[in-house]
Coordinates of C-alpha atoms in Angstrom, one line a residue:
M30 CA 1.5 5.0 -2.2
K31 CA 3.6 7.7 -0.6
F32 CA 7.0 8.1 -2.3
L33 CA 10.4 9.6 -1.4
T34 CA 11.7 12.4 -3.6
L35 CA 15.3 12.6 -2.6
A36 CA 17.8 10.0 -1.4
L37 CA 19.6 10.2 1.9
A38 CA 23.2 8.9 1.9
S39 CA 22.2 6.0 4.3
A40 CA 19.2 5.0 2.1
A41 CA 21.4 5.2 -1.0
L42 CA 23.8 2.7 0.7
A43 CA 20.8 0.5 1.4
S44 CA 20.0 0.6 -2.3
A45 CA 23.4 -0.7 -3.4
V46 CA 23.4 -4.4 -4.2
S47 CA 26.9 -4.8 -2.6
V48 CA 26.0 -3.1 0.7
P49 CA 23.2 -5.0 2.5
A50 CA 24.0 -3.4 5.9
K51 CA 21.0 -2.8 8.2
I52 CA 19.9 0.8 8.3
T53 CA 19.2 2.4 11.6
Y54 CA 16.9 5.4 12.1
D55 CA 18.0 6.2 15.6
G56 CA 17.9 9.9 16.2
F57 CA 16.1 10.6 12.9
K58 CA 13.2 13.1 13.2
V59 CA 10.2 13.5 11.1
Y60 CA 8.7 17.0 10.6
R61 CA 5.6 18.2 8.9
V62 CA 6.2 21.4 7.0
S63 CA 3.3 23.6 5.9
V64 CA 4.2 24.7 2.4
G65 CA 1.8 27.5 1.9
S66 CA 3.1 29.6 -1.0
N67 CA 6.7 28.6 -0.3
V68 CA 7.0 25.7 -2.7
A69 CA 10.4 26.8 -4.1
A70 CA 11.8 27.5 -0.6
V71 CA 10.8 24.0 0.6
K72 CA 12.2 22.3 -2.5
S73 CA 15.4 24.2 -2.0
I74 CA 15.7 23.0 1.7
M75 CA 15.0 19.5 0.7
S76 CA 17.6 19.6 -2.0
K77 CA 20.2 21.4 0.1
L78 CA 19.9 19.0 3.0
Q79 CA 19.1 15.9 0.9
L80 CA 15.9 15.1 2.8
E81 CA 13.4 12.4 2.1
S82 CA 9.7 13.2 1.9
W83 CA 7.1 10.8 3.1
T84 CA 4.3 12.7 1.3
G85 CA 5.6 13.4 -2.2
R86 CA 6.7 16.6 -3.7
P87 CA 5.7 19.9 -2.0
K88 CA 2.8 21.7 -3.5
A89 CA 1.1 25.0 -2.8
N90 CA -1.1 25.1 0.3
G91 CA -0.2 21.5 1.1
F92 CA 2.4 20.0 3.5
V93 CA 5.3 17.6 3.3
D94 CA 6.4 15.1 6.0
L95 CA 10.2 15.2 5.9
M96 CA 12.6 12.6 7.5
V97 CA 15.7 14.5 8.9
P98 CA 18.8 12.6 10.0
P99 CA 20.5 13.7 13.2
T100 CA 23.3 15.4 11.4
Q101 CA 20.9 17.8 9.7
V102 CA 18.4 18.6 12.4
E103 CA 20.1 21.8 13.5
N104 CA 20.4 23.0 9.8
F105 CA 16.8 22.0 9.1
E106 CA 15.4 24.0 12.1
A107 CA 17.5 27.0 11.1
D108 CA 16.4 26.8 7.4
T109 CA 12.7 26.5 8.3
A110 CA 12.6 29.2 11.0
D111 CA 10.2 31.3 8.8
L112 CA 8.0 28.3 8.0
S113 CA 5.4 26.5 10.1
I114 CA 6.7 23.1 11.1
Q115 CA 5.4 20.3 13.4
L116 CA 7.5 17.5 15.0
M117 CA 5.9 14.2 14.1
H118 CA 8.6 11.8 15.3
E119 CA 11.1 12.9 18.0
D120 CA 13.1 9.8 17.3
L121 CA 12.1 7.6 14.4
G122 CA 14.2 4.7 15.7
L123 CA 12.2 4.7 18.9
S124 CA 9.0 5.0 16.9
I125 CA 9.9 1.9 14.9
A126 CA 10.6 0.0 18.1
D127 CA 7.3 1.2 19.5
E128 CA 5.5 0.0 16.4
G129 CA 5.4 -3.4 18.1
Q130 CA 7.8 -6.4 18.1
V131 CA 7.5 -8.6 15.0
S132 CA 5.7 -11.7 16.5
V133 CA 6.4 -15.3 15.5
Y134 CA 3.3 -17.2 14.6
A135 CA 2.3 -20.5 16.0
A136 CA 1.6 -22.6 12.9
G137 CA -1.9 -24.0 12.8
S138 CA -3.6 -21.3 14.8
A139 CA -5.2 -19.1 12.1
N140 CA -7.4 -17.1 14.6
A141 CA -8.0 -13.5 15.4
T142 CA -4.9 -13.2 17.6
W143 CA -3.0 -12.9 14.4
F144 CA -4.1 -9.3 14.1
N145 CA -2.5 -8.3 17.5
A146 CA 1.0 -7.9 16.0
Y147 CA 3.1 -7.6 12.9
H148 CA 4.7 -10.8 11.6
P149 CA 7.7 -12.2 9.6
I150 CA 7.1 -12.8 5.9
A151 CA 7.2 -16.6 6.2
D152 CA 4.5 -16.5 8.8
H153 CA 2.2 -14.5 6.5
T154 CA 2.3 -17.4 4.0
Q155 CA 1.8 -19.9 6.8
F156 CA -1.2 -18.0 8.2
L157 CA -2.9 -18.1 4.7
K158 CA -2.2 -21.8 4.4
D159 CA -3.6 -22.5 7.8
L160 CA -6.7 -20.3 7.1
Q161 CA -7.3 -22.1 3.8
A162 CA -6.9 -25.5 5.5
S163 CA -9.8 -24.7 7.8
Y164 CA -12.0 -24.0 4.8
P165 CA -10.9 -26.4 2.1
S166 CA -14.2 -26.7 0.3
N167 CA -14.4 -23.1 -0.9
S168 CA -10.8 -21.8 -0.8
E169 CA -7.4 -22.6 -2.2
I170 CA -3.9 -21.1 -2.0
I171 CA -2.7 -19.6 -5.3
S172 CA 0.3 -17.7 -6.6
A173 CA 0.2 -14.9 -9.1
G174 CA 3.8 -15.8 -10.1
K175 CA 7.3 -15.3 -8.7
S176 CA 9.0 -12.2 -7.3
N177 CA 12.4 -11.0 -8.6
S178 CA 14.1 -13.2 -6.0
G179 CA 11.9 -16.2 -6.7
R180 CA 9.4 -15.8 -3.9
D181 CA 5.8 -16.7 -4.6
L182 CA 3.2 -13.9 -4.9
T183 CA 1.0 -15.9 -2.6
G184 CA -2.7 -15.3 -2.4
I185 CA -5.9 -17.0 -1.4
H186 CA -8.8 -17.7 -3.7
I187 CA -12.3 -17.8 -2.1
W188 CA -15.5 -18.8 -3.8
G189 CA -19.1 -19.8 -3.0
S190 CA -22.0 -21.5 -4.9
G191 CA -21.3 -22.5 -8.4
G192 CA -17.7 -23.6 -7.7
K193 CA -14.4 -21.9 -8.1
G194 CA -13.9 -19.5 -11.1
S195 CA -17.6 -19.4 -11.9
K196 CA -18.2 -15.7 -11.0
K197 CA -16.7 -12.3 -11.7
A198 CA -13.5 -11.6 -9.8
I199 CA -12.7 -9.3 -6.9
V200 CA -8.9 -8.6 -6.7
W201 CA -7.3 -7.1 -3.7
H202 CA -3.5 -6.3 -3.5
G203 CA -1.6 -5.4 -0.3
N204 CA 2.0 -4.4 0.4
V205 CA 2.7 -3.1 -3.1
H206 CA 5.0 -0.7 -1.2
A207 CA 7.2 -2.7 1.2
R208 CA 7.2 -0.4 4.2
E209 CA 3.3 -0.2 4.4
W210 CA 3.0 -3.1 6.8
I211 CA -0.6 -2.3 7.8
T212 CA -1.8 -3.1 4.3
S213 CA -1.1 -6.8 4.4
M214 CA -2.7 -7.2 7.8
V215 CA -5.9 -5.4 6.6
V216 CA -6.1 -7.5 3.5
E217 CA -5.6 -10.7 5.5
Y218 CA -8.4 -9.6 7.9
A219 CA -10.7 -9.3 4.9
A220 CA -9.9 -12.8 3.8
Y221 CA -10.3 -14.1 7.4
T222 CA -13.7 -12.4 7.7
L223 CA -15.0 -13.7 4.5
L224 CA -14.1 -17.3 5.4
T225 CA -14.8 -17.4 9.1
Q226 CA -18.2 -15.6 8.9
N227 CA -19.5 -17.3 5.7
A228 CA -21.5 -19.9 7.5
S229 CA -23.0 -17.7 10.2
D230 CA -23.6 -14.4 8.4
T231 CA -26.1 -14.3 5.5
S232 CA -24.6 -11.1 4.0
M233 CA -21.1 -12.7 4.0
K234 CA -22.5 -15.8 2.3
A235 CA -24.1 -13.5 -0.3
Y236 CA -20.8 -11.9 -1.1
V237 CA -18.9 -15.2 -1.4
D238 CA -21.7 -16.6 -3.6
K239 CA -21.8 -13.6 -5.9
Y240 CA -18.0 -13.2 -6.5
D241 CA -14.7 -15.1 -6.7
F242 CA -12.2 -13.4 -4.4
Y243 CA -8.5 -13.3 -5.4
I244 CA -6.7 -11.8 -2.3
F245 CA -3.0 -11.2 -2.3
P246 CA -1.8 -9.7 1.0
I247 CA 1.9 -9.1 -0.1
V248 CA 2.6 -8.5 -3.8
N249 CA 6.1 -7.1 -3.1
P250 CA 7.5 -10.0 -1.0
D251 CA 11.2 -9.1 -1.7
G252 CA 10.8 -5.5 -0.6
F253 CA 8.7 -6.6 2.4
A254 CA 11.3 -9.0 3.6
Y255 CA 14.0 -6.3 3.1
T256 CA 12.0 -4.0 5.5
Q257 CA 12.3 -6.7 8.2
T258 CA 16.0 -7.4 7.7
N259 CA 17.7 -4.3 6.4
D260 CA 15.7 -1.1 6.0
R261 CA 12.3 -0.5 7.7
M262 CA 11.6 2.4 5.3
W263 CA 12.3 0.5 2.0
R264 CA 9.5 1.1 -0.6
K265 CA 10.3 -0.5 -4.0
N266 CA 11.0 -4.0 -5.1
R267 CA 14.5 -5.4 -5.1
Q268 CA 15.2 -5.6 -8.8
A269 CA 18.6 -4.5 -10.0
N270 CA 18.9 -1.6 -12.4
S271 CA 21.4 -2.0 -15.3
G272 CA 24.3 0.4 -15.1
N273 CA 23.2 1.9 -11.7
S274 CA 23.9 0.8 -8.2
C275 CA 20.4 1.9 -6.9
V276 CA 18.0 -1.0 -6.6
G277 CA 14.3 -1.3 -7.2
R278 CA 11.3 -0.3 -9.2
D279 CA 8.1 1.2 -7.9
I280 CA 5.6 -1.6 -8.8
N281 CA 2.8 1.0 -8.8
R282 CA 4.5 3.2 -11.4
N283 CA 5.4 0.3 -13.7
W284 CA 2.1 -0.9 -15.1
P285 CA 2.0 -0.6 -18.9
Y286 CA -0.6 2.1 -19.2
V287 CA 0.2 5.8 -19.4
W288 CA 3.6 4.7 -18.0
S289 CA 5.7 7.6 -19.2
G290 CA 3.4 10.4 -18.0
S291 CA 4.0 12.8 -15.1
G292 CA 3.7 11.3 -11.7
S293 CA 6.7 8.9 -11.8
S294 CA 10.5 9.3 -12.0
T295 CA 13.1 8.3 -14.6
D296 CA 15.8 8.2 -11.8
P297 CA 16.6 4.6 -10.7
C298 CA 17.5 6.0 -7.2
A299 CA 14.1 7.7 -6.8
E300 CA 11.4 5.9 -4.7
D301 CA 8.8 6.4 -7.5
Y302 CA 11.2 5.0 -10.2
R303 CA 9.0 3.7 -13.0
G304 CA 11.5 1.2 -14.5
A305 CA 13.5 1.2 -17.7
S306 CA 10.5 0.2 -19.7
Q307 CA 6.8 -0.3 -19.0
G308 CA 5.9 -3.5 -17.3
D309 CA 9.5 -4.5 -16.7
S310 CA 9.2 -5.1 -13.0
T311 CA 9.2 -8.9 -12.3
E312 CA 6.2 -8.5 -10.0
T313 CA 4.3 -6.3 -12.3
K314 CA 4.6 -8.8 -15.1
A315 CA 3.2 -11.5 -12.8
L316 CA 0.3 -9.4 -11.4
K317 CA -0.6 -8.1 -14.9
A318 CA -0.8 -11.7 -16.3
Q319 CA -2.9 -12.8 -13.4
L320 CA -5.3 -9.8 -13.7
D321 CA -5.4 -10.2 -17.5
G322 CA -6.3 -13.8 -17.1
L323 CA -9.3 -13.0 -14.9
A324 CA -10.4 -10.2 -17.2
S325 CA -10.4 -12.6 -20.2
G326 CA -12.5 -15.1 -18.2
K327 CA -15.5 -14.1 -16.2
G328 CA -14.3 -10.5 -15.9
V329 CA -13.2 -8.3 -13.0
E330 CA -15.9 -6.7 -10.9
M331 CA -13.5 -4.9 -8.5
Y332 CA -9.7 -4.2 -8.3
L333 CA -8.5 -2.6 -5.0
D334 CA -5.0 -1.6 -4.2
F335 CA -4.2 -1.1 -0.5
H336 CA -1.7 1.5 0.7
S337 CA -0.8 3.7 3.6
Y338 CA -1.0 6.4 4.9
S339 CA -3.4 9.4 4.7
Q340 CA -6.9 8.0 5.2
L341 CA -8.1 8.4 1.7
F342 CA -10.4 6.3 -0.5
M343 CA -9.8 7.0 -4.2
Y344 CA -10.8 6.0 -7.7
P345 CA -9.5 6.7 -11.2
Y346 CA -7.7 8.4 -12.6
G347 CA -4.2 8.8 -11.3
Y348 CA -2.5 9.7 -14.6
S349 CA -4.6 12.8 -15.2
C350 CA -6.4 15.4 -13.0
T351 CA -8.8 16.3 -15.9
A352 CA -9.7 12.9 -17.3
V353 CA -13.1 11.7 -15.9
V354 CA -13.8 8.0 -15.3
A355 CA -16.9 6.5 -16.9
N356 CA -19.7 6.2 -14.3
S357 CA -18.1 8.9 -12.2
A358 CA -21.3 9.7 -10.4
K359 CA -21.5 6.0 -9.2
Y360 CA -17.9 6.1 -8.1
A361 CA -18.5 9.3 -6.1
S362 CA -21.6 7.8 -4.5
L363 CA -19.7 4.6 -3.6
G364 CA -16.8 6.7 -2.2
T365 CA -19.2 8.6 0.0
G366 CA -20.8 5.4 1.3
V367 CA -17.4 3.8 2.0
V368 CA -16.1 6.7 4.0
N369 CA -19.3 6.9 6.0
A370 CA -19.2 3.2 6.7
I371 CA -15.6 3.4 7.8
K372 CA -16.3 6.3 10.2
A373 CA -19.2 4.5 11.8
V374 CA -16.9 1.9 13.2
H375 CA -14.3 3.8 15.2
G376 CA -15.0 7.4 14.3
V377 CA -12.0 7.7 11.9
S378 CA -12.5 10.1 9.0
F379 CA -11.4 9.3 5.4
T380 CA -11.6 11.5 2.4
E381 CA -12.8 10.2 -1.0
G382 CA -12.2 11.4 -4.6
P383 CA -10.2 10.8 -7.8
I384 CA -6.6 9.8 -7.2
C385 CA -5.0 12.8 -9.0
D386 CA -7.1 15.4 -7.2
T387 CA -7.1 13.7 -3.8
I388 CA -3.5 12.8 -3.3
Y389 CA -1.2 13.5 -6.4
Q390 CA -0.6 12.6 -10.0
V391 CA 0.4 9.0 -10.5
A392 CA 1.6 7.4 -13.8
G393 CA 1.7 3.7 -14.5
D394 CA -0.5 2.7 -11.6
G395 CA -2.5 -0.5 -11.2
V396 CA -5.8 1.2 -10.7
D397 CA -5.7 3.0 -14.1
Y398 CA -4.6 -0.2 -15.8
A399 CA -7.4 -2.2 -14.2
T400 CA -9.9 0.4 -15.3
D401 CA -9.0 1.0 -18.9
I402 CA -7.2 -2.2 -19.9
A403 CA -8.5 -5.0 -17.7
K404 CA -12.0 -3.3 -17.9
A405 CA -12.7 -3.8 -14.2
A406 CA -16.2 -2.6 -13.4
F407 CA -14.8 -0.7 -10.4
S408 CA -11.2 0.1 -9.5
F409 CA -10.1 1.7 -6.3
T410 CA -7.1 2.5 -4.1
V411 CA -7.1 3.2 -0.4
E412 CA -4.6 5.0 1.9
L413 CA -5.2 3.4 5.3
R414 CA -4.4 4.9 8.8
D415 CA -3.2 7.4 9.8
T416 CA -2.8 11.0 8.7
G417 CA 0.8 11.3 9.7
R418 CA 1.2 11.1 13.5
Y419 CA 2.8 7.6 13.0
G420 CA 2.8 7.4 9.2
F421 CA 4.4 4.3 8.0
V422 CA 5.2 3.0 11.5
L423 CA 1.6 2.5 12.7
P424 CA 1.6 0.8 16.2
A425 CA 0.4 -2.8 16.3
A426 CA -2.4 -1.7 18.6
Q427 CA -4.0 0.0 15.6
I428 CA -4.0 -3.1 13.3
L429 CA -7.3 -4.5 14.4
P430 CA -9.2 -1.2 14.5
S431 CA -7.9 -0.3 11.1
A432 CA -8.9 -3.7 9.7
E433 CA -12.3 -3.5 11.3
E434 CA -13.1 -0.1 9.9
M435 CA -11.8 -1.0 6.4
W436 CA -13.8 -4.2 6.4
A437 CA -16.9 -2.0 6.9
G438 CA -16.0 0.0 3.8
L439 CA -15.4 -3.2 1.8
A440 CA -18.7 -4.6 2.9
Y441 CA -20.4 -1.5 1.7
L442 CA -18.8 -1.8 -1.7
L443 CA -19.7 -5.5 -2.0
A444 CA -23.4 -4.7 -1.1
N445 CA -23.7 -1.6 -3.3
M446 CA -21.6 -2.0 -6.4

């Protein structure tokens, strides 16, 4: 969910359709700057040095995580001499290498070793197919539609007693933002757990019997593929923008609900670009149609959008910090239960609350659309590990722990909604 406020020259090159060169982050540093009351000063430094923020726009008494190219490190350190800064990544290129080698998957072996490494996009699809093939009586491979480049938005549909499509829907989306690799792994772990433990765990069987699960680990496949071939820090989809060389829309700023409000950008080069018109992202169109179809059928019990990083569990609204969601007390109670369940697994602390208050204002997001238009009974978004030490390049060793703790939170929701 994090977005970049300004464009580096190298990232701008990556955004140009005609320049598909691989971006290297060797020598880049990432600093955390404590903003305090110095909002204007921090904004000025970011503008002057053309720095990208991993944590949105600076706000009073908050912080920003800034990616600094080697050519600007000396200037940055001089300009922030009177501010409190912390070095997060000494060399981002090395951090990306330490994230863990992308591992090739042995087709047919949909087992827990999958969660020991990150994987190429084609292997994600194969893993789902192999998982489904092991449980053909209560699962199927589905597609929400096509990406801008024609890739399937591949998911897995899981059901229990009563047959497929007979119960209210649970909808989970991962990798909305391309560089947030941990999200697809966590979503796949949830699908894996539901299927592999269904026969042996009575609570799991109860979940599967009560709901139909529609689980989409990678809903931005073009962007995700681009992070593996060209630019590890890419966020948006890969849709061209008419009259502009910058590529991509932020899928989570493009949903056709309060689309033109604060919390998104009108600049095609911005990482939170909302699109030329509401719902004009190829992927958003497909995801909206799929969600609308479920809403008009048995209805949607839960919509959950997975992001990283910050360790937050949030609920509506994003578009406003004053609007209060219906059943807000129940949302708050569920949020508290989820963060407690997560912490009980590995001791990792999450914070719960409304999106706008807890992280920042967001316009045109899927959670608000699911709440007010698709009429989901509950709608959430989560920011997974960590709080900034690794940020978007979470080491592979943290995949399984992150998935385990998040599953505990999901199980709490399924048992207590």
